[in-house]
Amino acid sequence: MTQASVVHDDKSQLKHIKREVYLVGAGIIFPEQLTIETVEILTKCKRICTNLQESNLEGLPQDLRDKCISLWSLYQDGRVRTENYSDVFHAIVELIEVDSPIAWLTPGHPVIFDSVTASLLKEGRSRGWNLRVVPAISSIDTMLAELGYDPANGMLIHEATGLVKRRIPVVRSIAMMLLQPAVFDVNVAIIYEKGAGPDLSPLRDYLCEFHSAEHKCAFIRSASKLGEPELVTWVALCDLASVPYRLVAGSTLFVPPA
């Protein structure tokens, strides 16, 4: 059998392999918040695709770090975010066609505000991959701990831009978490250190239709390293648009019940 025949046969065999794909979360504090289950999955995977930067991966054991492929360089500042996500998605699909099992390791929980995960789920179902979503600690979990707030008392979760654009009614008696205020009505990627920040006045004005201008809310950014303090900035709704971007970047807006 010629070498060309061997290569052809190898490719034919690959086509018939049922792709095994794991969608796993890195937690908020990495790698300390990786679950035992996630570590076991990463250990058995041949490749680990991730949007974590190379420097973040240094906390992993060497055997796992050697299998990691960081796709962070595909996220470009000032570019339409959906284009960044599309490039990352297609890079992962190409790797899935070569190796199995493979993992997609993304910060927080894999299905909470992760467009790449959503695309992989859709693609995997159409291609017949063996897909598994593995739960992880999300920013929602860490923020509830930081606030000491029990969601049994009621809590709504919305994306900040969607709340205003779709004019979703706000229930004054129920707490809200508004995700991604740092990119409110902005469809391009922003590097926090460089960004001037979005105009939050439409969000302020909309919330003031339901709450008083003096109603207190908080921008919350969870710690991403052990020993690092979380950042909670309380502000009246009337001052929402004047908060410095360094305090808004990477945060979620918590609006308590009236």
PDB file of N, CA and C in Angstrom, residues 7-19 46 96-100:
ATOM      1  N   VAL A   7      -2.688   7.652   3.774  1.00  0.00           N
ATOM      2  CA  VAL A   7      -3.235   8.950   4.153  1.00  0.00           C
ATOM      3  C   VAL A   7      -4.718   9.015   3.806  1.00  0.00           C
ATOM      4  N   HIS A   8      -5.069   8.512   2.613  1.00  0.00           N
ATOM      5  CA  HIS A   8      -6.473   8.525   2.193  1.00  0.00           C
ATOM      6  C   HIS A   8      -7.332   7.680   3.128  1.00  0.00           C
ATOM      7  N   ASP A   9      -6.805   6.505   3.495  1.00  0.00           N
ATOM      8  CA  ASP A   9      -7.550   5.623   4.390  1.00  0.00           C
ATOM      9  C   ASP A   9      -7.727   6.261   5.764  1.00  0.00           C
ATOM     10  N   ASP A  10      -6.672   6.967   6.257  1.00  0.00           N
ATOM     11  CA  ASP A  10      -6.747   7.639   7.549  1.00  0.00           C
ATOM     12  C   ASP A  10      -7.844   8.690   7.533  1.00  0.00           C
ATOM     13  N   LYS A  11      -7.921   9.455   6.458  1.00  0.00           N
ATOM     14  CA  LYS A  11      -8.934  10.501   6.356  1.00  0.00           C
ATOM     15  C   LYS A  11     -10.338   9.893   6.280  1.00  0.00           C
ATOM     16  N   SER A  12     -10.437   8.752   5.574  1.00  0.00           N
ATOM     17  CA  SER A  12     -11.727   8.088   5.476  1.00  0.00           C
ATOM     18  C   SER A  12     -12.195   7.603   6.834  1.00  0.00           C
ATOM     19  N   GLN A  13     -11.245   7.076   7.629  1.00  0.00           N
ATOM     20  CA  GLN A  13     -11.593   6.604   8.958  1.00  0.00           C
ATOM     21  C   GLN A  13     -12.018   7.757   9.861  1.00  0.00           C
ATOM     22  N   LEU A  14     -11.359   8.901   9.712  1.00  0.00           N
ATOM     23  CA  LEU A  14     -11.700  10.068  10.524  1.00  0.00           C
ATOM     24  C   LEU A  14     -13.129  10.520  10.275  1.00  0.00           C
ATOM     25  N   LYS A  15     -13.575  10.398   9.012  1.00  0.00           N
ATOM     26  CA  LYS A  15     -14.929  10.834   8.670  1.00  0.00           C
ATOM     27  C   LYS A  15     -15.989  10.016   9.394  1.00  0.00           C
ATOM     28  N   HIS A  16     -15.654   8.768   9.746  1.00  0.00           N
ATOM     29  CA  HIS A  16     -16.632   7.885  10.360  1.00  0.00           C
ATOM     30  C   HIS A  16     -16.559   7.896  11.885  1.00  0.00           C
ATOM     31  N   ILE A  17     -15.608   8.660  12.438  1.00  0.00           N
ATOM     32  CA  ILE A  17     -15.497   8.753  13.890  1.00  0.00           C
ATOM     33  C   ILE A  17     -16.553   9.712  14.423  1.00  0.00           C
ATOM     34  N   LYS A  18     -17.269   9.282  15.434  1.00  0.00           N
ATOM     35  CA  LYS A  18     -18.259  10.138  16.080  1.00  0.00           C
ATOM     36  C   LYS A  18     -17.515  11.177  16.906  1.00  0.00           C
ATOM     37  N   ARG A  19     -17.630  12.439  16.542  1.00  0.00           N
ATOM     38  CA  ARG A  19     -16.900  13.495  17.230  1.00  0.00           C
ATOM     39  C   ARG A  19     -17.419  13.671  18.654  1.00  0.00           C
ATOM     40  N   LYS A  46      -7.956  15.277  23.666  1.00  0.00           N
ATOM     41  CA  LYS A  46      -6.725  15.388  22.892  1.00  0.00           C
ATOM     42  C   LYS A  46      -6.316  16.846  22.697  1.00  0.00           C
ATOM     43  N   ILE A  96     -11.918  20.176  15.542  1.00  0.00           N
ATOM     44  CA  ILE A  96     -12.796  19.038  15.860  1.00  0.00           C
ATOM     45  C   ILE A  96     -12.747  18.009  14.741  1.00  0.00           C
ATOM     46  N   GLU A  97     -12.577  18.474  13.499  1.00  0.00           N
ATOM     47  CA  GLU A  97     -12.515  17.556  12.362  1.00  0.00           C
ATOM     48  C   GLU A  97     -11.211  16.765  12.330  1.00  0.00           C
ATOM     49  N   VAL A  98     -10.227  17.186  13.124  1.00  0.00           N
ATOM     50  CA  VAL A  98      -8.924  16.526  13.142  1.00  0.00           C
ATOM     51  C   VAL A  98      -8.760  15.637  14.361  1.00  0.00           C
ATOM     52  N   ASP A  99      -9.228  16.107  15.520  1.00  0.00           N
ATOM     53  CA  ASP A  99      -9.018  15.388  16.781  1.00  0.00           C
ATOM     54  C   ASP A  99     -10.322  15.195  17.534  1.00  0.00           C
ATOM     55  N   SER A 100     -10.393  14.125  18.284  1.00  0.00           N
ATOM     56  CA  SER A 100     -11.526  13.852  19.158  1.00  0.00           C
ATOM     57  C   SER A 100     -11.048  12.895  20.256  1.00  0.00           C
TER      58      SER A 100
END
